[in-house]
Tab-separated table of N, CA and C in Angstrom:
chain	number	residue	atom	x	y	z
A	28	SER	N	4.400	0.231	-13.609
A	28	SER	CA	4.061	1.463	-12.903
A	28	SER	C	5.332	2.181	-12.467
A	29	ALA	N	5.289	3.505	-12.496
A	29	ALA	CA	6.438	4.312	-12.089
A	29	ALA	C	6.716	4.177	-10.594
A	30	LEU	N	5.719	3.698	-9.847
A	30	LEU	CA	5.919	3.563	-8.402
A	30	LEU	C	6.696	2.304	-8.054
A	31	SER	N	6.731	1.347	-8.973
A	31	SER	CA	7.363	0.066	-8.662
A	31	SER	C	8.878	0.211	-8.567
A	32	GLY	N	9.489	-0.662	-7.758
A	32	GLY	CA	10.933	-0.671	-7.603
A	32	GLY	C	11.326	-0.447	-6.164
A	33	VAL	N	12.622	-0.326	-5.923
A	33	VAL	CA	13.147	-0.132	-4.567
A	33	VAL	C	13.125	1.358	-4.252
A	34	LYS	N	12.430	1.715	-3.192
A	34	LYS	CA	12.168	3.124	-2.880
A	34	LYS	C	12.394	3.413	-1.397
A	35	ASN	N	12.578	4.722	-1.128
A	35	ASN	CA	12.466	5.236	0.232
A	35	ASN	C	11.126	5.961	0.321
A	36	LEU	N	10.464	5.877	1.482
A	36	LEU	CA	9.188	6.547	1.690
A	36	LEU	C	9.371	7.608	2.762
A	37	LYS	N	9.296	8.875	2.346
A	37	LYS	CA	9.541	10.011	3.239
A	37	LYS	C	8.222	10.657	3.631
A	38	ASN	N	7.992	10.807	4.925
A	38	ASN	CA	6.762	11.433	5.384
A	38	ASN	C	6.767	12.922	5.051
A	39	ALA	N	5.654	13.396	4.495
A	39	ALA	CA	5.587	14.780	4.018
A	39	ALA	C	5.598	15.784	5.163
A	40	MET	N	5.148	15.388	6.348
A	40	MET	CA	5.155	16.308	7.481
A	40	MET	C	6.522	16.340	8.153
A	41	SER	N	7.020	15.169	8.523
A	41	SER	CA	8.219	15.099	9.362
A	41	SER	C	9.518	15.120	8.566
A	42	GLY	N	9.447	14.712	7.301
A	42	GLY	CA	10.674	14.561	6.525
A	42	GLY	C	11.472	13.329	6.902
A	43	LYS	N	10.910	12.492	7.777
A	43	LYS	CA	11.592	11.249	8.176
A	43	LYS	C	11.115	10.088	7.314
A	44	TYR	N	11.835	8.977	7.386
A	44	TYR	CA	11.654	7.869	6.458
A	44	TYR	C	11.073	6.635	7.130
A	45	LEU	N	10.175	5.955	6.394
A	45	LEU	CA	9.656	4.679	6.872
A	45	LEU	C	10.822	3.735	7.103
A	46	ASN	N	10.830	3.022	8.228
A	46	ASN	CA	12.013	2.322	8.720
A	46	ASN	C	11.593	1.054	9.480
A	47	VAL	N	12.208	-0.076	9.160
A	47	VAL	CA	12.003	-1.315	9.919
A	47	VAL	C	12.971	-1.320	11.098
A	48	ASP	N	12.467	-1.593	12.286
A	48	ASP	CA	13.294	-1.531	13.496
A	48	ASP	C	14.589	-2.339	13.353
A	49	TYR	N	15.716	-1.622	13.332
A	49	TYR	CA	17.060	-2.210	13.246
A	49	TYR	C	17.219	-3.219	12.109
A	50	GLY	N	16.369	-3.123	11.092
A	50	GLY	CA	16.496	-4.020	9.948
A	50	GLY	C	16.262	-5.479	10.289
A	51	LYS	N	15.512	-5.725	11.371
A	51	LYS	CA	15.241	-7.108	11.775
A	51	LYS	C	14.387	-7.812	10.723
A	52	ASP	N	14.543	-9.124	10.632
A	52	ASP	CA	13.774	-9.928	9.684
A	52	ASP	C	12.927	-10.919	10.476
A	53	ILE	N	12.063	-10.363	11.338
A	53	ILE	CA	11.280	-11.173	12.281
A	53	ILE	C	9.833	-10.711	12.207
A	54	ASN	N	8.896	-11.652	12.106
A	54	ASN	CA	7.477	-11.287	12.125
A	54	ASN	C	7.170	-10.435	13.344
A	55	GLY	N	6.416	-9.358	13.135
A	55	GLY	CA	6.003	-8.496	14.237
A	55	GLY	C	6.964	-7.361	14.543
A	56	THR	N	8.074	-7.254	13.802
A	56	THR	CA	9.003	-6.141	14.023
A	56	THR	C	8.303	-4.827	13.695
A	57	ASN	N	8.441	-3.847	14.585
A	57	ASN	CA	7.740	-2.585	14.370
A	57	ASN	C	8.330	-1.803	13.193
A	58	ILE	N	7.448	-1.088	12.503
A	58	ILE	CA	7.833	-0.183	11.421
A	58	ILE	C	7.424	1.215	11.861
A	59	TYR	N	8.368	2.154	11.796
A	59	TYR	CA	8.134	3.517	12.276
A	59	TYR	C	8.918	4.477	11.387
A	60	GLN	N	8.973	5.756	11.761
A	60	GLN	CA	9.767	6.708	10.982
A	60	GLN	C	11.086	6.996	11.692
A	61	TRP	N	12.109	7.287	10.886
A	61	TRP	CA	13.452	7.547	11.417
A	61	TRP	C	14.164	8.518	10.478
A	62	THR	N	15.057	9.292	11.042
A	62	THR	CA	15.893	10.190	10.246
A	62	THR	C	16.583	9.417	9.133
A	63	ARG	N	16.685	10.014	7.941
A	63	ARG	CA	17.305	9.326	6.805
A	63	ARG	C	18.736	8.926	7.135
A	64	ASP	N	19.044	7.646	6.901
A	64	ASP	CA	20.406	7.161	7.135
A	64	ASP	C	20.902	6.269	5.999
A	65	ASN	N	20.150	6.199	4.905
A	65	ASN	CA	20.532	5.404	3.724
A	65	ASN	C	20.723	3.919	4.025
A	66	SER	N	20.096	3.443	5.092
A	66	SER	CA	20.249	2.037	5.485
A	66	SER	C	19.241	1.163	4.748
A	67	THR	N	19.527	-0.143	4.749
A	67	THR	CA	18.611	-1.101	4.135
A	67	THR	C	17.249	-1.086	4.815
A	68	GLU	N	17.231	-0.803	6.111
A	68	GLU	CA	15.938	-0.835	6.807
A	68	GLU	C	15.009	0.294	6.361
A	69	GLN	N	15.518	1.240	5.572
A	69	GLN	CA	14.673	2.316	5.037
A	69	GLN	C	14.333	2.103	3.562
A	70	LYS	N	14.690	0.953	3.024
A	70	LYS	CA	14.409	0.683	1.611
A	70	LYS	C	13.299	-0.375	1.495
A	71	PHE	N	12.368	-0.106	0.601
A	71	PHE	CA	11.215	-0.975	0.404
A	71	PHE	C	11.032	-1.235	-1.081
A	72	LYS	N	10.678	-2.469	-1.408
A	72	LYS	CA	10.412	-2.826	-2.803
A	72	LYS	C	8.909	-2.809	-3.015
A	73	ILE	N	8.462	-1.868	-3.853
A	73	ILE	CA	7.038	-1.733	-4.155
A	73	ILE	C	6.741	-2.551	-5.404
A	74	VAL	N	5.791	-3.478	-5.276
A	74	VAL	CA	5.454	-4.392	-6.363
A	74	VAL	C	3.990	-4.176	-6.747
A	75	ASN	N	3.743	-3.915	-8.014
A	75	ASN	CA	2.382	-3.742	-8.518
A	75	ASN	C	1.763	-5.129	-8.705
A	76	SER	N	0.622	-5.367	-8.064
A	76	SER	CA	-0.041	-6.664	-8.129
A	76	SER	C	-1.503	-6.457	-8.517
A	77	ASN	N	-1.753	-6.371	-9.831
A	77	ASN	CA	-3.106	-6.125	-10.337
A	77	ASN	C	-3.666	-4.800	-9.825
A	78	ASP	N	-4.608	-4.869	-8.881
A	78	ASP	CA	-5.301	-3.656	-8.448
A	78	ASP	C	-4.768	-3.103	-7.130
A	79	HIS	N	-3.583	-3.545	-6.717
A	79	HIS	CA	-3.011	-3.032	-5.471
A	79	HIS	C	-1.493	-3.181	-5.529
A	80	TYR	N	-0.857	-2.708	-4.467
A	80	TYR	CA	0.595	-2.833	-4.340
A	80	TYR	C	0.935	-3.650	-3.107
A	81	LEU	N	2.062	-4.339	-3.193
A	81	LEU	CA	2.675	-4.988	-2.043
A	81	LEU	C	3.951	-4.220	-1.737
A	82	ILE	N	4.270	-4.060	-0.448
A	82	ILE	CA	5.442	-3.280	-0.054
A	82	ILE	C	6.355	-4.174	0.774
A	83	TYR	N	7.384	-4.709	0.106
A	83	TYR	CA	8.332	-5.618	0.745
A	83	TYR	C	9.473	-4.831	1.397
A	84	ALA	N	9.966	-5.320	2.522
A	84	ALA	CA	11.117	-4.710	3.184
A	84	ALA	C	12.405	-5.280	2.598
A	85	MET	N	13.309	-4.405	2.183
A	85	MET	CA	14.576	-4.860	1.604
A	85	MET	C	15.468	-5.551	2.634
A	86	CYS	N	15.202	-5.309	3.934
A	86	CYS	CA	16.007	-5.973	4.973
A	86	CYS	C	15.578	-7.421	5.164
A	87	SER	N	14.538	-7.852	4.461
A	87	SER	CA	14.054	-9.226	4.566
A	87	SER	C	14.281	-9.926	3.234
A	88	SER	N	15.317	-10.763	3.165
A	88	SER	CA	15.644	-11.532	1.955
A	88	SER	C	15.703	-10.637	0.721
A	89	SER	N	16.351	-9.468	0.873
A	89	SER	CA	16.523	-8.511	-0.226
A	89	SER	C	15.203	-8.164	-0.905
A	90	GLY	N	14.152	-8.043	-0.094
A	90	GLY	CA	12.861	-7.610	-0.610
A	90	GLY	C	12.012	-8.723	-1.174
A	91	ASN	N	12.289	-9.953	-0.763
A	91	ASN	CA	11.544	-11.090	-1.309
A	91	ASN	C	10.758	-11.876	-0.263
A	92	ASP	N	10.683	-11.383	0.964
A	92	ASP	CA	10.003	-12.161	1.998
A	92	ASP	C	8.958	-11.327	2.745
A	93	LYS	N	9.362	-10.668	3.818
A	93	LYS	CA	8.378	-10.009	4.684
A	93	LYS	C	8.011	-8.620	4.159
A	94	MET	N	6.806	-8.173	4.543
A	94	MET	CA	6.273	-6.941	3.973
A	94	MET	C	5.584	-6.067	5.001
A	95	VAL	N	5.327	-4.828	4.602
A	95	VAL	CA	4.577	-3.880	5.424
A	95	VAL	C	3.142	-4.396	5.546
A	96	THR	N	2.705	-4.614	6.794
A	96	THR	CA	1.437	-5.276	7.092
A	96	THR	C	0.733	-4.521	8.209
A	97	SER	N	-0.563	-4.275	8.049
A	97	SER	CA	-1.307	-3.670	9.161
A	97	SER	C	-1.719	-4.780	10.127
A	98	VAL	N	-1.649	-4.466	11.417
A	98	VAL	CA	-1.997	-5.449	12.441
A	98	VAL	C	-3.483	-5.799	12.365
A	99	SER	N	-4.311	-4.796	12.056
A	99	SER	CA	-5.740	-5.029	11.871
A	99	SER	C	-6.264	-3.987	10.890
A	100	PRO	N	-7.456	-4.189	10.321
A	100	PRO	CA	-7.978	-3.254	9.328
A	100	PRO	C	-8.794	-2.112	9.925
A	101	TYR	N	-8.326	-1.568	11.041
A	101	TYR	CA	-9.086	-0.547	11.751
A	101	TYR	C	-8.227	0.683	12.010
A	102	ALA	N	-8.874	1.834	12.150
A	102	ALA	CA	-8.167	3.065	12.490
A	102	ALA	C	-7.407	2.863	13.800
A	103	GLY	N	-6.185	3.361	13.830
A	103	GLY	CA	-5.341	3.220	15.012
A	103	GLY	C	-4.473	1.978	15.004
A	104	ALA	N	-4.684	1.098	14.019
A	104	ALA	CA	-3.903	-0.142	13.968
A	104	ALA	C	-2.439	0.151	13.660
A	105	ASN	N	-1.564	-0.592	14.286
A	105	ASN	CA	-0.131	-0.475	14.015
A	105	ASN	C	0.200	-1.134	12.678
A	106	VAL	N	1.340	-0.764	12.112
A	106	VAL	CA	1.885	-1.503	10.973
A	106	VAL	C	3.216	-2.113	11.390
A	107	HIS	N	3.429	-3.348	10.928
A	107	HIS	CA	4.653	-4.042	11.283
A	107	HIS	C	5.095	-4.915	10.117
A	108	LEU	N	6.209	-5.597	10.334
A	108	LEU	CA	6.769	-6.497	9.336
A	108	LEU	C	6.143	-7.879	9.523
A	109	TYR	N	5.700	-8.473	8.407
A	109	TYR	CA	5.130	-9.814	8.521
A	109	TYR	C	5.330	-10.561	7.215
A	110	GLU	N	5.488	-11.877	7.324
A	110	GLU	CA	5.675	-12.709	6.127
A	110	GLU	C	4.433	-12.660	5.254
A	111	LYS	N	4.617	-12.940	3.968
A	111	LYS	CA	3.498	-12.867	3.033
A	111	LYS	C	2.484	-13.947	3.364
A	112	ILE	N	1.244	-13.505	3.623
A	112	ILE	CA	0.160	-14.448	3.898
A	112	ILE	C	-1.017	-14.153	2.974
A	113	SER	N	-0.753	-13.403	1.873
A	113	SER	CA	-1.790	-13.042	0.897
A	113	SER	C	-3.017	-12.484	1.599
A	114	ASP	N	-2.762	-11.627	2.558
A	114	ASP	CA	-3.823	-11.097	3.404
A	114	ASP	C	-4.175	-9.679	2.973
A	115	GLN	N	-5.425	-9.296	3.156
A	115	GLN	CA	-5.856	-7.937	2.806
A	115	GLN	C	-5.085	-6.877	3.577
A	116	GLN	N	-4.541	-7.243	4.715
A	116	GLN	CA	-3.785	-6.279	5.506
A	116	GLN	C	-2.377	-6.058	4.950
A	117	GLN	N	-2.073	-6.687	3.819
A	117	GLN	CA	-0.789	-6.494	3.136
A	117	GLN	C	-0.983	-5.864	1.755
A	118	GLN	N	-2.204	-5.462	1.438
A	118	GLN	CA	-2.522	-4.928	0.110
A	118	GLN	C	-2.812	-3.436	0.224
A	119	TRP	N	-2.076	-2.647	-0.553
A	119	TRP	CA	-2.102	-1.189	-0.430
A	119	TRP	C	-2.496	-0.524	-1.743
A	120	ILE	N	-3.207	0.575	-1.624
A	120	ILE	CA	-3.544	1.427	-2.763
A	120	ILE	C	-2.691	2.689	-2.611
A	121	ILE	N	-1.867	2.989	-3.610
A	121	ILE	CA	-0.994	4.156	-3.556
A	121	ILE	C	-1.528	5.180	-4.557
A	122	THR	N	-1.904	6.352	-4.059
A	122	THR	CA	-2.579	7.360	-4.875
A	122	THR	C	-1.882	8.704	-4.718
A	123	GLN	N	-1.612	9.356	-5.847
A	123	GLN	CA	-1.005	10.685	-5.769
A	123	GLN	C	-2.027	11.689	-5.253
A	124	VAL	N	-1.580	12.540	-4.325
A	124	VAL	CA	-2.434	13.581	-3.761
A	124	VAL	C	-2.582	14.690	-4.805
A	125	ALA	N	-3.798	15.195	-4.982
A	125	ALA	CA	-4.048	16.251	-5.971
A	125	ALA	C	-3.137	17.451	-5.727
A	126	ASN	N	-2.575	17.987	-6.804
A	126	ASN	CA	-1.712	19.172	-6.739
A	126	ASN	C	-0.510	18.971	-5.823
A	127	SER	N	0.008	17.766	-5.785
A	127	SER	CA	1.139	17.458	-4.904
A	127	SER	C	1.979	16.364	-5.539
A	128	SER	N	3.242	16.281	-5.135
A	128	SER	CA	4.078	15.163	-5.572
A	128	SER	C	4.085	14.050	-4.527
A	129	ALA	N	3.294	14.225	-3.466
A	129	ALA	CA	3.194	13.216	-2.408
A	129	ALA	C	2.068	12.228	-2.720
A	130	TYR	N	2.085	11.105	-1.994
A	130	TYR	CA	1.121	10.032	-2.181
A	130	TYR	C	0.501	9.646	-0.848
A	131	THR	N	-0.706	9.083	-0.929
A	131	THR	CA	-1.255	8.383	0.225
A	131	THR	C	-1.069	6.889	-0.017
A	132	ILE	N	-0.897	6.143	1.076
A	132	ILE	CA	-0.746	4.688	1.028
A	132	ILE	C	-1.879	4.125	1.878
A	133	ALA	N	-2.923	3.654	1.182
A	133	ALA	CA	-4.162	3.262	1.857
A	133	ALA	C	-4.329	1.754	1.859
A	134	LEU	N	-5.025	1.260	2.879
A	134	LEU	CA	-5.332	-0.159	2.969
A	134	LEU	C	-6.398	-0.488	1.924
A	135	LYS	N	-6.121	-1.456	1.062
A	135	LYS	CA	-7.054	-1.764	-0.020
A	135	LYS	C	-8.442	-2.133	0.522
A	136	SER	N	-8.493	-2.912	1.592
A	136	SER	CA	-9.780	-3.381	2.108
A	136	SER	C	-10.570	-2.277	2.812
A	137	ASN	N	-9.895	-1.187	3.185
A	137	ASN	CA	-10.561	-0.043	3.827
A	137	ASN	C	-9.799	1.215	3.416
A	138	PRO	N	-10.029	1.709	2.185
A	138	PRO	CA	-9.180	2.756	1.618
A	138	PRO	C	-9.229	4.105	2.324
A	139	GLU	N	-10.153	4.264	3.278
A	139	GLU	CA	-10.141	5.496	4.069
A	139	GLU	C	-8.979	5.521	5.049
A	140	LEU	N	-8.387	4.339	5.285
A	140	LEU	CA	-7.294	4.233	6.260
A	140	LEU	C	-5.956	4.311	5.542
A	141	VAL	N	-5.103	5.238	5.993
A	141	VAL	CA	-3.822	5.475	5.325
A	141	VAL	C	-2.666	5.432	6.321
A	142	LEU	N	-1.487	5.093	5.799
A	142	LEU	CA	-0.277	5.125	6.621
A	142	LEU	C	-0.044	6.543	7.113
A	143	THR	N	0.176	6.664	8.416
A	143	THR	CA	0.270	7.967	9.074
A	143	THR	C	1.425	7.955	10.069
A	144	ALA	N	2.190	9.049	10.083
A	144	ALA	CA	3.241	9.207	11.099
A	144	ALA	C	2.660	9.994	12.267
A	145	HIS	N	2.974	9.558	13.496
A	145	HIS	CA	2.346	10.188	14.666
A	145	HIS	C	2.801	11.627	14.871
A	146	ASP	N	4.087	11.916	14.707
A	146	ASP	CA	4.617	13.248	14.985
A	146	ASP	C	5.889	13.411	14.155
A	147	SER	N	6.798	14.250	14.593
A	147	SER	CA	8.028	14.469	13.821
A	147	SER	C	9.252	13.848	14.484
A	148	SER	N	9.040	12.946	15.435
A	148	SER	CA	10.148	12.325	16.158
A	148	SER	C	10.530	10.987	15.543
A	149	ASN	N	11.689	10.474	15.923
A	149	ASN	CA	12.072	9.113	15.550
A	149	ASN	C	11.276	8.124	16.391
A	150	GLY	N	10.886	7.017	15.761
A	150	GLY	CA	10.128	5.983	16.456
A	150	GLY	C	11.033	4.986	17.164
A	151	SER	N	10.430	3.891	17.631
A	151	SER	CA	11.178	2.868	18.362
A	151	SER	C	10.557	1.502	18.133
A	152	GLY	N	11.321	0.464	18.472
A	152	GLY	CA	10.831	-0.892	18.309
A	152	GLY	C	9.684	-1.235	19.228
A	153	THR	N	9.639	-0.576	20.375
A	153	THR	CA	8.614	-0.912	21.371
A	153	THR	C	7.420	0.036	21.318
A	154	GLY	N	7.546	1.148	20.606
A	154	GLY	CA	6.465	2.136	20.571
A	154	GLY	C	5.440	1.804	19.515
A	155	THR	N	4.595	0.812	19.807
A	155	THR	CA	3.698	0.255	18.793
A	155	THR	C	2.265	0.780	18.883
A	156	ASP	N	1.989	1.723	19.787
A	156	ASP	CA	0.654	2.290	19.888
A	156	ASP	C	0.523	3.425	18.880
A	157	TYR	N	-0.703	3.760	18.478
A	157	TYR	CA	-0.882	4.850	17.506
A	157	TYR	C	-0.364	6.176	18.055
A	158	SER	N	-0.336	6.315	19.375
A	158	SER	CA	0.138	7.568	19.976
A	158	SER	C	1.612	7.500	20.373
A	159	SER	N	2.296	6.402	20.041
A	159	SER	CA	3.717	6.285	20.391
A	159	SER	C	4.553	7.240	19.549
A	160	THR	N	5.569	7.803	20.167
A	160	THR	CA	6.462	8.746	19.505
A	160	THR	C	6.996	8.171	18.202
A	161	GLY	N	6.804	8.903	17.112
A	161	GLY	CA	7.396	8.518	15.829
A	161	GLY	C	6.821	7.276	15.187
A	162	ASN	N	5.745	6.737	15.740
A	162	ASN	CA	5.223	5.492	15.175
A	162	ASN	C	4.436	5.769	13.891
A	163	VAL	N	4.327	4.733	13.064
A	163	VAL	CA	3.525	4.786	11.847
A	163	VAL	C	2.383	3.794	12.009
A	164	TYR	N	1.177	4.247	11.717
A	164	TYR	CA	-0.036	3.463	11.988
A	164	TYR	C	-1.081	3.857	10.955
A	165	LEU	N	-2.258	3.238	11.023
A	165	LEU	CA	-3.359	3.581	10.131
A	165	LEU	C	-4.276	4.609	10.785
A	166	SER	N	-4.625	5.644	10.015
A	166	SER	CA	-5.635	6.587	10.509
A	166	SER	C	-6.562	6.955	9.363
A	167	GLN	N	-7.731	7.460	9.715
A	167	GLN	CA	-8.701	7.888	8.713
A	167	GLN	C	-8.168	9.115	7.991
A	168	TYR	N	-8.181	9.065	6.659
A	168	TYR	CA	-7.586	10.145	5.881
A	168	TYR	C	-8.366	11.443	6.058
A	169	SER	N	-7.629	12.514	6.368
A	169	SER	CA	-8.256	13.825	6.534
A	169	SER	C	-7.454	14.916	5.835
A	170	GLY	N	-6.443	14.545	5.063
A	170	GLY	CA	-5.669	15.528	4.315
A	170	GLY	C	-4.483	16.104	5.058
A	171	TYR	N	-4.150	15.578	6.222
A	171	TYR	CA	-2.964	16.043	6.948
A	171	TYR	C	-1.688	15.602	6.231
A	172	SER	N	-0.652	16.427	6.293
A	172	SER	CA	0.614	16.058	5.642
A	172	SER	C	1.262	14.843	6.307
A	173	SER	N	0.905	14.563	7.556
A	173	SER	CA	1.429	13.368	8.241
A	173	SER	C	0.923	12.088	7.599
A	174	GLN	N	-0.105	12.224	6.740
A	174	GLN	CA	-0.707	11.068	6.051
A	174	GLN	C	-0.215	10.949	4.606
A	175	MET	N	0.769	11.757	4.243
A	175	MET	CA	1.278	11.764	2.874
A	175	MET	C	2.754	11.401	2.860
A	176	TRP	N	3.165	10.769	1.771
A	176	TRP	CA	4.520	10.241	1.655
A	176	TRP	C	5.112	10.572	0.284
A	177	TYR	N	6.370	10.966	0.307
A	177	TYR	CA	7.117	11.110	-0.947
A	177	TYR	C	7.788	9.774	-1.229
A	178	ILE	N	7.677	9.307	-2.457
A	178	ILE	CA	8.264	8.022	-2.847
A	178	ILE	C	9.496	8.330	-3.674
A	179	GLU	N	10.663	8.031	-3.107
A	179	GLU	CA	11.928	8.479	-3.703
A	179	GLU	C	12.779	7.302	-4.163
């Protein structure tokens, strides 16, 4: 798949990049958006796995260990870094938006839920609520640009 490989994920609304907090390699580390800085914590290895994708963080064993994981399969759930547990909360459907070069990144087990950036600010390690500044979380897809990502 053309989506596979080491990529940056840029939010279509904010122009900021999916980012692992300070590049930590610890279960539960928050994932949020941050201004592009070309750091390892903004690089993700997208792996095609049959009918879904896995999104590994390059700051974790060079993309071979921990991955983008939803805390729960519900709207408003946070996404964080977690070791591979072959869990549905680590399986993503990546779909190109019609008439756009952007993509949605949806939870395979509940495809109405997509990765969403809260606003246009930089996030933080402690801002893990869906309403936290700059946080990335799951929300019900409604066509907002905050729910779309450029894969670069």
